[in-house]
Short mmCIF file of C-alpha atoms and ligand atoms in Angstrom, two decimals:
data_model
loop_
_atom_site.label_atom_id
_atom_site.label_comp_id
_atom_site.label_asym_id
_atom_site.label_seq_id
_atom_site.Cartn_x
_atom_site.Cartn_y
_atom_site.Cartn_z
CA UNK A 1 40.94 -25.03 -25.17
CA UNK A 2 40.34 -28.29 -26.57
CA UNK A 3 37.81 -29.21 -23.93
CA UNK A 4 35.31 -27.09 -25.30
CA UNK A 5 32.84 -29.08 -27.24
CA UNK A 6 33.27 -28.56 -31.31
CA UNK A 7 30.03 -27.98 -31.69
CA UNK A 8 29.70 -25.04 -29.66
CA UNK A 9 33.11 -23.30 -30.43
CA UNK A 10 31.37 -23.80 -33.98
CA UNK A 11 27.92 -21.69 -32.85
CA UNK A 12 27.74 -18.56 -35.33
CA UNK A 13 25.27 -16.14 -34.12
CA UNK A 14 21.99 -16.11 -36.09
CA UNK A 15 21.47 -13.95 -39.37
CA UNK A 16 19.26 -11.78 -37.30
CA UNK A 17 22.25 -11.09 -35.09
CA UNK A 18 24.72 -10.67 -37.97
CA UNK A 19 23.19 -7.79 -38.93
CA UNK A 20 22.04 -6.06 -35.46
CA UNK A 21 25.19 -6.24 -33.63
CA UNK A 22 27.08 -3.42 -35.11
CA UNK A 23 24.15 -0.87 -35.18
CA UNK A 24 22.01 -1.89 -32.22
CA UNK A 25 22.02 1.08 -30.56
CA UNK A 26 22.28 3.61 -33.52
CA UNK A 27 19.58 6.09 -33.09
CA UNK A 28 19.17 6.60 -36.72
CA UNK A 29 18.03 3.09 -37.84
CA UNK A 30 14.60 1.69 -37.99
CA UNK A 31 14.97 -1.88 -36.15
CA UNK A 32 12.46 -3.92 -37.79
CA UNK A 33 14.88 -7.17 -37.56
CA UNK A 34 13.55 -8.63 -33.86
CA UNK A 35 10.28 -10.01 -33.01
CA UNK A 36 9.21 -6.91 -31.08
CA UNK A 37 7.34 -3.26 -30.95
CA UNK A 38 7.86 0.00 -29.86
CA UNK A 39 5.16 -0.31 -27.16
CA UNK A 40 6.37 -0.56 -23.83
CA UNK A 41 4.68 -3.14 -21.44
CA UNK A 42 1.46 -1.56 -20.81
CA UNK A 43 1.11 0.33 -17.23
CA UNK A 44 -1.42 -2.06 -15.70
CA UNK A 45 1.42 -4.98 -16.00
CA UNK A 46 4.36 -3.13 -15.17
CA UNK A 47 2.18 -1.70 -12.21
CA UNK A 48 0.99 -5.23 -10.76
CA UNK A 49 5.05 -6.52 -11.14
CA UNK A 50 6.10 -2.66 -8.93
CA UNK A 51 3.73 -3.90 -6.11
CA UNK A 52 5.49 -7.69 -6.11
CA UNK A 53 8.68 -5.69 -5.86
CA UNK A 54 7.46 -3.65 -3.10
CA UNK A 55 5.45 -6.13 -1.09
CA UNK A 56 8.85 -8.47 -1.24
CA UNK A 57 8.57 -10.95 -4.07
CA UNK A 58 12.08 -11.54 -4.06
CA UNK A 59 12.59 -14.72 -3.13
CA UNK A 60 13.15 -17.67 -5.36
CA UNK A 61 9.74 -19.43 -6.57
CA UNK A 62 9.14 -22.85 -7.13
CA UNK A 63 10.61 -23.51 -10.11
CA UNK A 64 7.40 -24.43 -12.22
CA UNK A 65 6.23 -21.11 -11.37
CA UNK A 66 4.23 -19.67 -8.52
CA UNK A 67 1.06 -21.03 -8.17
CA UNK A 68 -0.72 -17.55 -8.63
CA UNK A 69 0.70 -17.95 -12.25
CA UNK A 70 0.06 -21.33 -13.33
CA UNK A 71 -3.80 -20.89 -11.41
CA UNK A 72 -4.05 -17.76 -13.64
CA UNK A 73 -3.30 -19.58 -16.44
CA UNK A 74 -5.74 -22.06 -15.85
CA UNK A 75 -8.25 -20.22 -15.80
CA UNK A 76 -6.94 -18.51 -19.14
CA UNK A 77 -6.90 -21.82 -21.26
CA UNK A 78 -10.11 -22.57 -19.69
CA UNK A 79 -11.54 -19.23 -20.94
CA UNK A 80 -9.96 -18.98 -24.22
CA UNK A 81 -9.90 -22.38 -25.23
CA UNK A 82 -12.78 -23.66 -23.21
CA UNK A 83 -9.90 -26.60 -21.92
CA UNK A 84 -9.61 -27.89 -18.41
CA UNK A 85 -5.82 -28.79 -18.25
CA UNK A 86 -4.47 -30.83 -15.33
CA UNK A 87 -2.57 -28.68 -12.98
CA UNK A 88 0.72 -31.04 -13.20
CA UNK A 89 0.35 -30.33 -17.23
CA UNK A 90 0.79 -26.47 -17.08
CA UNK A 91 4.45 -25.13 -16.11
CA UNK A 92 5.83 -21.48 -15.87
CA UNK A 93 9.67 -21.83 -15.73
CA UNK A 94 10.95 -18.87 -17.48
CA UNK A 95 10.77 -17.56 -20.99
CA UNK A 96 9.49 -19.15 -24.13
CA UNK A 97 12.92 -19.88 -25.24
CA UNK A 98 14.02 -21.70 -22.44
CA UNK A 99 10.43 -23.66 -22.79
CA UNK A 100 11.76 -25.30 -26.26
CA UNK A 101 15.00 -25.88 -24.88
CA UNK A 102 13.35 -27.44 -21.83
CA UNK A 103 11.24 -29.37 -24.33
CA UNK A 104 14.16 -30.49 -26.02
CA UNK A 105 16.27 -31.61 -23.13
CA UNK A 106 12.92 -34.09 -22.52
CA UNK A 107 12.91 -35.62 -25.42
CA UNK A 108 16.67 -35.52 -27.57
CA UNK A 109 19.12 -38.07 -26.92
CA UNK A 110 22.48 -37.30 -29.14
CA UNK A 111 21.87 -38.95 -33.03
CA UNK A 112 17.74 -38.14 -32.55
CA UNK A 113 16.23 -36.17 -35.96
CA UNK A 114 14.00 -33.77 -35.14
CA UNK A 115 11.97 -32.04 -38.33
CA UNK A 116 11.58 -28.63 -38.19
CA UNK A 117 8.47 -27.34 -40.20
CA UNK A 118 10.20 -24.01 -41.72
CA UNK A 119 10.97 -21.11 -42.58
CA UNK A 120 11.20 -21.11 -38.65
CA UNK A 121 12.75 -19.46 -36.16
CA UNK A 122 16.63 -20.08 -36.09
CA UNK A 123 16.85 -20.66 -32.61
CA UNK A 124 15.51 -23.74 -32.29
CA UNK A 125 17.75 -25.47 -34.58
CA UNK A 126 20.43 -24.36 -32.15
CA UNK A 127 18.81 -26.08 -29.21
CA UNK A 128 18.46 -29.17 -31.30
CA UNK A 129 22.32 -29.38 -32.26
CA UNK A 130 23.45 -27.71 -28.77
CA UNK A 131 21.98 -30.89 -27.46
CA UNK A 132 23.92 -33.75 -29.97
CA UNK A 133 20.56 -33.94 -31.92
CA UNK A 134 20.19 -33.15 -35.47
CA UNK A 135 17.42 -30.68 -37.38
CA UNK A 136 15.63 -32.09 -40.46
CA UNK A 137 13.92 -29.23 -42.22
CA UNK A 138 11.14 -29.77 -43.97
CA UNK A 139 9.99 -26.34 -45.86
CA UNK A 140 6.32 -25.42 -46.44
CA UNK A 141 4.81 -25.20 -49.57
CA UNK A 142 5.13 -20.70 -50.89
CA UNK A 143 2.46 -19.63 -53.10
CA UNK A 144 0.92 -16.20 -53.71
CA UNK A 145 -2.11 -17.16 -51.41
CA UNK A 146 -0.31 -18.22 -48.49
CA UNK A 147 1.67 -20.94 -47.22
CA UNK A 148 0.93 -24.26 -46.98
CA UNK A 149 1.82 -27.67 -45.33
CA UNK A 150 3.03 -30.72 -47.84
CA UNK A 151 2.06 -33.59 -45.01
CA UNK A 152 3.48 -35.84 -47.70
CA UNK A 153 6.98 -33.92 -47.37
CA UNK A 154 6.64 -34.26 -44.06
CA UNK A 155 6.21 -37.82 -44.01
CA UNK A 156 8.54 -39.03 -46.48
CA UNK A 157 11.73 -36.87 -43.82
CA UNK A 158 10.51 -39.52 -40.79
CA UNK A 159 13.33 -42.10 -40.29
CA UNK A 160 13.93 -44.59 -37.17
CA UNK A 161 16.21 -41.68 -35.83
CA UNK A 162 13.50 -39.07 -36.23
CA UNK A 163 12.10 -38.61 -32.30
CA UNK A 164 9.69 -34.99 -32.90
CA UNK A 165 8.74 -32.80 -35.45
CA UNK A 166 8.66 -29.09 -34.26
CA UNK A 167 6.07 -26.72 -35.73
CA UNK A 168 5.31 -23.09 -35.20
CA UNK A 169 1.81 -21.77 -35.98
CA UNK A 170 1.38 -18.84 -36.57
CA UNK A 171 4.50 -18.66 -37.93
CA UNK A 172 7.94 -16.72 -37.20
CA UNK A 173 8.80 -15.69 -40.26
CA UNK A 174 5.86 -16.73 -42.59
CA UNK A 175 3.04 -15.28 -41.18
CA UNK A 176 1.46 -19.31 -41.62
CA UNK A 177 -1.60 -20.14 -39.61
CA UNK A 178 -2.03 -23.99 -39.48
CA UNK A 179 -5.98 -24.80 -39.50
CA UNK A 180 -7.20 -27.30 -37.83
CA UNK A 181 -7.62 -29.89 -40.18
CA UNK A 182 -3.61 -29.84 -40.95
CA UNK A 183 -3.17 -29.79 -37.00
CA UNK A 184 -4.91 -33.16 -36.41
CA UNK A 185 -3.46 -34.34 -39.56
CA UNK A 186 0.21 -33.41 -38.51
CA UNK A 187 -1.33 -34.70 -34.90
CA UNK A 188 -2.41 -38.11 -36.58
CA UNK A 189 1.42 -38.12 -38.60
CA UNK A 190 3.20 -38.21 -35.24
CA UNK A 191 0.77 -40.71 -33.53
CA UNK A 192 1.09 -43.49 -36.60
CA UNK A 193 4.97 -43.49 -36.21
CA UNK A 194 5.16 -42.69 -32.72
CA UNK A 195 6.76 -38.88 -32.48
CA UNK A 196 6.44 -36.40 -29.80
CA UNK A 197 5.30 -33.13 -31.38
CA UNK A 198 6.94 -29.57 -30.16
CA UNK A 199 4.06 -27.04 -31.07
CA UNK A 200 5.04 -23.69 -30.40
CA UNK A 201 2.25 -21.24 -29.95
CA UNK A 202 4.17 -17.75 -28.58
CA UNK A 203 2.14 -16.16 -31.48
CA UNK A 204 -1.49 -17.13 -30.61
CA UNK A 205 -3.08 -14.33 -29.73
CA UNK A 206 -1.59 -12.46 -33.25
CA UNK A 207 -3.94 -13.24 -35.45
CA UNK A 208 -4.42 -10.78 -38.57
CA UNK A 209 -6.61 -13.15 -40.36
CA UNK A 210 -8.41 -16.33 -38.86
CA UNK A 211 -9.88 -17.30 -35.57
CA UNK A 212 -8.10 -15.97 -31.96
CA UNK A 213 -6.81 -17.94 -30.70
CA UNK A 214 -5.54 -20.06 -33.48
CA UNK A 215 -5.40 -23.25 -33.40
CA UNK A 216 -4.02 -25.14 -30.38
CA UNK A 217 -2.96 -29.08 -29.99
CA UNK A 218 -4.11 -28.16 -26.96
CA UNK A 219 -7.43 -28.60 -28.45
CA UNK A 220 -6.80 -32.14 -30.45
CA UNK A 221 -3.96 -33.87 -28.16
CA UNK A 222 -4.96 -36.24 -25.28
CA UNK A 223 -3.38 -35.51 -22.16
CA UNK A 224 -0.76 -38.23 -21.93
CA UNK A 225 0.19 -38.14 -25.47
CA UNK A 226 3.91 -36.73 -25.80
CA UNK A 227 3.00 -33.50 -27.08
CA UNK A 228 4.70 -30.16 -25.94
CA UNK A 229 2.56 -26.73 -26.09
CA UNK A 230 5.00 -23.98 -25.72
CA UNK A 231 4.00 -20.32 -25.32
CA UNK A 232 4.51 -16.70 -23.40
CA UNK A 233 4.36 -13.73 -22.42
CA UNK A 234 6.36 -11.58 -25.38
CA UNK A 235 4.36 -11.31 -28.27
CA UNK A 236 0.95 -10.57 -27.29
CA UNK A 237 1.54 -8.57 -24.33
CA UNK A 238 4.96 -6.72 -25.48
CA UNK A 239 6.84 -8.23 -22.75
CA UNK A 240 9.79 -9.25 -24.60
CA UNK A 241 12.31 -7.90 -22.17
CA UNK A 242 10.18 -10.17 -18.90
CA UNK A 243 11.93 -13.30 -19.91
CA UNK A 244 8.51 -15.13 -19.06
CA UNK A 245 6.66 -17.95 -20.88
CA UNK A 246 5.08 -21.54 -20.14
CA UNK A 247 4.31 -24.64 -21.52
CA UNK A 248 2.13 -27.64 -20.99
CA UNK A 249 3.46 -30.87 -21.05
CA UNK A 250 1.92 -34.72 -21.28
CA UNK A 251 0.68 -35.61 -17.36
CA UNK A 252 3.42 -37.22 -15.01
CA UNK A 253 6.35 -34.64 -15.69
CA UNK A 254 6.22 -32.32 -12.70
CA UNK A 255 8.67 -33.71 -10.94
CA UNK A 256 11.23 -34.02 -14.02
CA UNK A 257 10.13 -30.38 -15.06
CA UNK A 258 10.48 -29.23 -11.63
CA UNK A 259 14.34 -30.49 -11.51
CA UNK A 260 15.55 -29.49 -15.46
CA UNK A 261 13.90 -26.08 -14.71
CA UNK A 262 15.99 -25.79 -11.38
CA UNK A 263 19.15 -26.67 -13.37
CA UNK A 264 18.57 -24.41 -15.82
CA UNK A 265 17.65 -21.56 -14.49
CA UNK A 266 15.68 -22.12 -11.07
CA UNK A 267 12.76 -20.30 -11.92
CA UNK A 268 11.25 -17.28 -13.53
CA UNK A 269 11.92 -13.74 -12.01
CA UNK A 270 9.47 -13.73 -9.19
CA UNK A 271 7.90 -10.50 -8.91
CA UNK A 272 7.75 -10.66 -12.89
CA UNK A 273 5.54 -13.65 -12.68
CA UNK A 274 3.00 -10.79 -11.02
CA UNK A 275 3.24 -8.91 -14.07
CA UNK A 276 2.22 -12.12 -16.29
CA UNK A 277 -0.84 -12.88 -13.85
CA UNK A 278 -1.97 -9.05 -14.29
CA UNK A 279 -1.70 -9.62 -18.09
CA UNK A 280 -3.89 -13.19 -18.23
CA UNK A 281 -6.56 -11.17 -16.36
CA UNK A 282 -6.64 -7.78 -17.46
CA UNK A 283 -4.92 -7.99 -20.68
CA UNK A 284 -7.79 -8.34 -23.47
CA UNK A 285 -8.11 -4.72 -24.38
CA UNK A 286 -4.23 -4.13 -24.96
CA UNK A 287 -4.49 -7.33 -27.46
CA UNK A 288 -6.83 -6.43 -29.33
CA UNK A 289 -5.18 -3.22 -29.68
CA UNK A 290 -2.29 -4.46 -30.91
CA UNK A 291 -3.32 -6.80 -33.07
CA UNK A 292 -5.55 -3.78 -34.74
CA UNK A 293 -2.10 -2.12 -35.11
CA UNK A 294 -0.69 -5.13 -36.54
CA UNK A 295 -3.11 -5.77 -39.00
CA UNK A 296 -3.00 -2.13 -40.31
CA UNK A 297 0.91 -2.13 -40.47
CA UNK A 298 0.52 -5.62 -42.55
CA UNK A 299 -1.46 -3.15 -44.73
CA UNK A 300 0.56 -0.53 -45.55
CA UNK A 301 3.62 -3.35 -46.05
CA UNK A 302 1.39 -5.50 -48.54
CA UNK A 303 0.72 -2.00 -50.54
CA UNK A 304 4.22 -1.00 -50.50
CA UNK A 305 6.53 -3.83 -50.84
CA UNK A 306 3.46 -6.23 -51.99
CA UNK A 307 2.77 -4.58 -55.17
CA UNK A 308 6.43 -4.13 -56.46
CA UNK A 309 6.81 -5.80 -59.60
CA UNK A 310 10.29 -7.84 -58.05
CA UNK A 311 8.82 -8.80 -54.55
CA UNK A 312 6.88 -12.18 -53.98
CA UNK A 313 5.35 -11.71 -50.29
CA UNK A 314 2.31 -13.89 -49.24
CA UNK A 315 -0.46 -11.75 -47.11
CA UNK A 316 0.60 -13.11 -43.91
CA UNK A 317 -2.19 -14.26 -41.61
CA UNK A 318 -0.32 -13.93 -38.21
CA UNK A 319 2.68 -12.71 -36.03
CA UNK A 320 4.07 -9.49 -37.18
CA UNK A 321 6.56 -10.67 -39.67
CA UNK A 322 6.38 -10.26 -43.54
CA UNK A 323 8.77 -12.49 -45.38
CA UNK A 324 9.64 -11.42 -48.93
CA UNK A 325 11.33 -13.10 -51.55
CA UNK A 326 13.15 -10.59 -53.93
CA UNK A 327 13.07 -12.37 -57.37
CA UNK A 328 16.79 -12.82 -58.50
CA UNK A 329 18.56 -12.17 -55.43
CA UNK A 330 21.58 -14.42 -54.89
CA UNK A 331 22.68 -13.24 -51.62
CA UNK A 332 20.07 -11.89 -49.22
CA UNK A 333 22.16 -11.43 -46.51
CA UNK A 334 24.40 -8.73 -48.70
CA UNK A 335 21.02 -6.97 -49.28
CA UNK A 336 20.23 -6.77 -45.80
CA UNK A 337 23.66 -5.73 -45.18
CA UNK A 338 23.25 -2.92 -47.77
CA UNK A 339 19.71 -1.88 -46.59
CA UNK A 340 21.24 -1.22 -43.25
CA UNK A 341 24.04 0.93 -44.87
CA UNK A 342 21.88 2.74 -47.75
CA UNK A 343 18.61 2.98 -46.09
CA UNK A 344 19.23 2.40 -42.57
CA UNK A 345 16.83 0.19 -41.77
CA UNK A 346 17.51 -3.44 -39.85
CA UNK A 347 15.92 -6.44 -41.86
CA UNK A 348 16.61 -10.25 -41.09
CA UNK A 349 18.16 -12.10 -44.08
CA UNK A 350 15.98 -14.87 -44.78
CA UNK A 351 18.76 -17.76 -44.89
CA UNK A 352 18.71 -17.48 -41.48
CA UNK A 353 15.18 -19.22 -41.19
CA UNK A 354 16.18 -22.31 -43.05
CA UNK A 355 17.42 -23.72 -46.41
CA UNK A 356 15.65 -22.33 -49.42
CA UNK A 357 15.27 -19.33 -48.06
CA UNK A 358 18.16 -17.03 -49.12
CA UNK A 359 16.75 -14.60 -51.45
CA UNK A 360 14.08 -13.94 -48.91
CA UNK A 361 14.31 -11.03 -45.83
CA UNK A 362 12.06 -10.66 -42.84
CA UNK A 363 10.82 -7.78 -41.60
CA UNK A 364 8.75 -7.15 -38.31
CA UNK A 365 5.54 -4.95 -39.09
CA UNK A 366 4.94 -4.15 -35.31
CA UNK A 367 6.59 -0.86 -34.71
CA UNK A 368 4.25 2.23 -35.30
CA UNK A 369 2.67 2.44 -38.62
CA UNK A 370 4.75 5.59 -40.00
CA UNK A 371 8.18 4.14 -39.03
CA UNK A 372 6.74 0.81 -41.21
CA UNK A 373 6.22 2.76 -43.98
CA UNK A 374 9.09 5.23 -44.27
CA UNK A 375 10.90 1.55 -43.66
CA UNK A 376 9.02 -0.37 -46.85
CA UNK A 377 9.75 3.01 -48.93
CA UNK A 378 13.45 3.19 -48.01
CA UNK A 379 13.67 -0.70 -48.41
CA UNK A 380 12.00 -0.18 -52.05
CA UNK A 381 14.47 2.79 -52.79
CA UNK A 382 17.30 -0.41 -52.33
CA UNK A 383 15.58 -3.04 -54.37
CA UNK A 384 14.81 -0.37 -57.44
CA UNK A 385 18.93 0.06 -57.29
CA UNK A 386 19.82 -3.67 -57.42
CA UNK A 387 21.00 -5.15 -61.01
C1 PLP B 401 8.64 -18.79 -32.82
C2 PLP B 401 9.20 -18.24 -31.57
N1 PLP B 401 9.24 -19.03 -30.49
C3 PLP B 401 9.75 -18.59 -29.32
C4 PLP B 401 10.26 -17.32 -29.20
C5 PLP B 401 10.86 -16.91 -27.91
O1 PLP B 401 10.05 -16.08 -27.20
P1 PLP B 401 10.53 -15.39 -25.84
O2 PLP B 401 11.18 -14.12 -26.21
O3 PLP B 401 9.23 -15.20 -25.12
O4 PLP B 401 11.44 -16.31 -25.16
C6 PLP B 401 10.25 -16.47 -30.31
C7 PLP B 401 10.83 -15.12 -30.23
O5 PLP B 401 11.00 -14.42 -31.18
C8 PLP B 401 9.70 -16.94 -31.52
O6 PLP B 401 9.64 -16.17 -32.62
#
């Protein structure tokens, strides 16, 4: 046994699975503690991935995605961010998450620091330590308007060792929108001490409040600067269960992309990739939808767990996620633990999303708006019983 790696033997899964695992499939929760809704992919997707199926997409595909996709998505950037990307840049090699560990595998060499804008998503700390690198988190700046970015905090974290600084706009858990002025600022930050900069985007077509899209680097960064745009299919499309995301890259790494992609996982499902195409083309009405829903779910949380007198949550502006900070709390993941039991709804504990985080919890606000609210009433019902 002692040829497994340390580091791995040592992998814990996240807070978000902590609490899941026993009562995933317990008919009687409400599972607000993924990144996901109750909506099922919507028919004119599922339909266009049934005819791949049928006509024979079975095959494997190249492994930066069949060019169908990466055409479609083209023409997407070019329509919603008015960009014309180089057709090397633009890659479609499975899901999102293997994106940032695709991303990672680029650019970490074992002893690298990589700063990790938080609260953020657990999961990429993993891939920084899975590969021998090491996550410096740097925590935005909580006040009752919003959160904000501290460049300065930023900043002062870069050492020689330090090789990218990860962000996630709009956030996963905060609800944080980055504006453009703090994008070419953070943009600027990594060009002075020469960083590549991971900028992970899955959320930027959930917009409650602000501009859609938000913001992209894809916008600000020059083509051959070492900047990583990572994004997909899950969140604005519900197609969490496709397993199908992309990324652009700086020019020149086709090649490289085409191999690590191979070696990781040798493509994307193919007839799935038919699915994504059908949802770059025909997919505007469902997002808007769901945002809609969103943004009235974010209401009915803000009224219910918003206004009580021991919660401290920030309106968020985007994603689906409201992150409240119960004044006094010692140990959030105990109060997830007995919201599950006494309430029976699934919450994330906030420790989970980084260091300073552990009387917060994280809630996902994209399930149908009564199941929200019976959720944020039961969830109240546990905080009015705490000492
Ligand atoms: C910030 C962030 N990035 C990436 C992902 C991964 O997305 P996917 O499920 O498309 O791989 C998630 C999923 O929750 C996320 O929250």
């Amino acid at each position: 046994m002692s040829v497994i790696r340390p580091e791995i033997r040592a992998l814990e899964l996240t807070g978000i699975g902590k609490i899941a695992v026993g009562a995933l499939d317990d008919p009687d929760v409400i599972p607000l503690w993924f990144g996901e809704s109750d909506i099922v992919t919507p028919a004119f997707i599922r339909d266009a991935a049934k005819r791949a199926l049928d006509e024979g997409k079975t095959f494997y595909s190249y492994t930066r995605g069949h060019r169908p996709l990466r055409e479609a998505l083209l023409r997407y950037h070019r329509r919603i961010y008015g960009i014309e990307l180089d057709p090397d840049r633009i890659h479609a090699p499975g899901s999102t998450m293997l994106t940032v560990m695709l991303a990672g595998q680029m650019m970490l060499r074992p002893g690298d620091e990589v700063i990790t804008i938080g609260p953020y998503w657990p999961n990429v700390v993993v891939v920084i330590e899975v590969l021998g690198a090491r996550a410096v988190p740097v925590r935005l700046v909580e006040a009752t308007d919003g959160w904000h970015l501290d460049l300065d905090a930023v900043a002062a974290r870069i050492t020689p060792r330090t090789r990218a600084i990860y962000v996630n706009s709009p956030s996963n858990p905060t609800g944080w929108v980055m504006n453009l002025d703090e994008a070419r600022a953070l943009l600027a930050l990594c060009r002075r001490h020469g960083l590549g900069l991971v900028s992970d985007e899955v959320y930027h077509r959930n917009v409650i409040d602000g501009p859609d899209p938000a913001p992209s680097f894809l916008t600000l960064a020059e083509p051959d600067e070492p900047v990583f745009v990572l994004n997909g299919f899950s969140k604005a499309w519900a197609m969490t269960g496709w397993r199908l995301g992309w990324m652009v890259t700086p020019r020149g790494l086709a090649e490289p992309m085409a191999m690590l992609a191979e070696v990781n996982n040798t493509g994307a499902t193919a007839f799935a990739q038919y699915g994504g195409i059908a949802a770059l083309e025909e997919g505007e009405a469902f997002v808007r939808e769901f945002v809609a829903r969103c943004t009235r779910n974010c209401d009915v949380v803000m009224g219910i767990l918003g206004c009580h007198p021991r919660v401290r949550l920030a309106r968020p502006r985007g994603a689906f996620y409201a992150f409240a900070r119960i004044d006094g709390l010692a140990d959030g993941l105990a109060f997830c633990r007995k919201v599950l039991a006494e309430a029976r709804v699934g919450i994330a504990p906030g420790y989970t999303f980084g260091p300073g985080n552990e009387a917060h919890f994280r809630l996902c606000f994209a399930r149908r708006t009564e199941e929200v609210e019976t959720a944020c009433r039961r969830i109240v019902g546990v905080i009015d019983r705490l000492d």
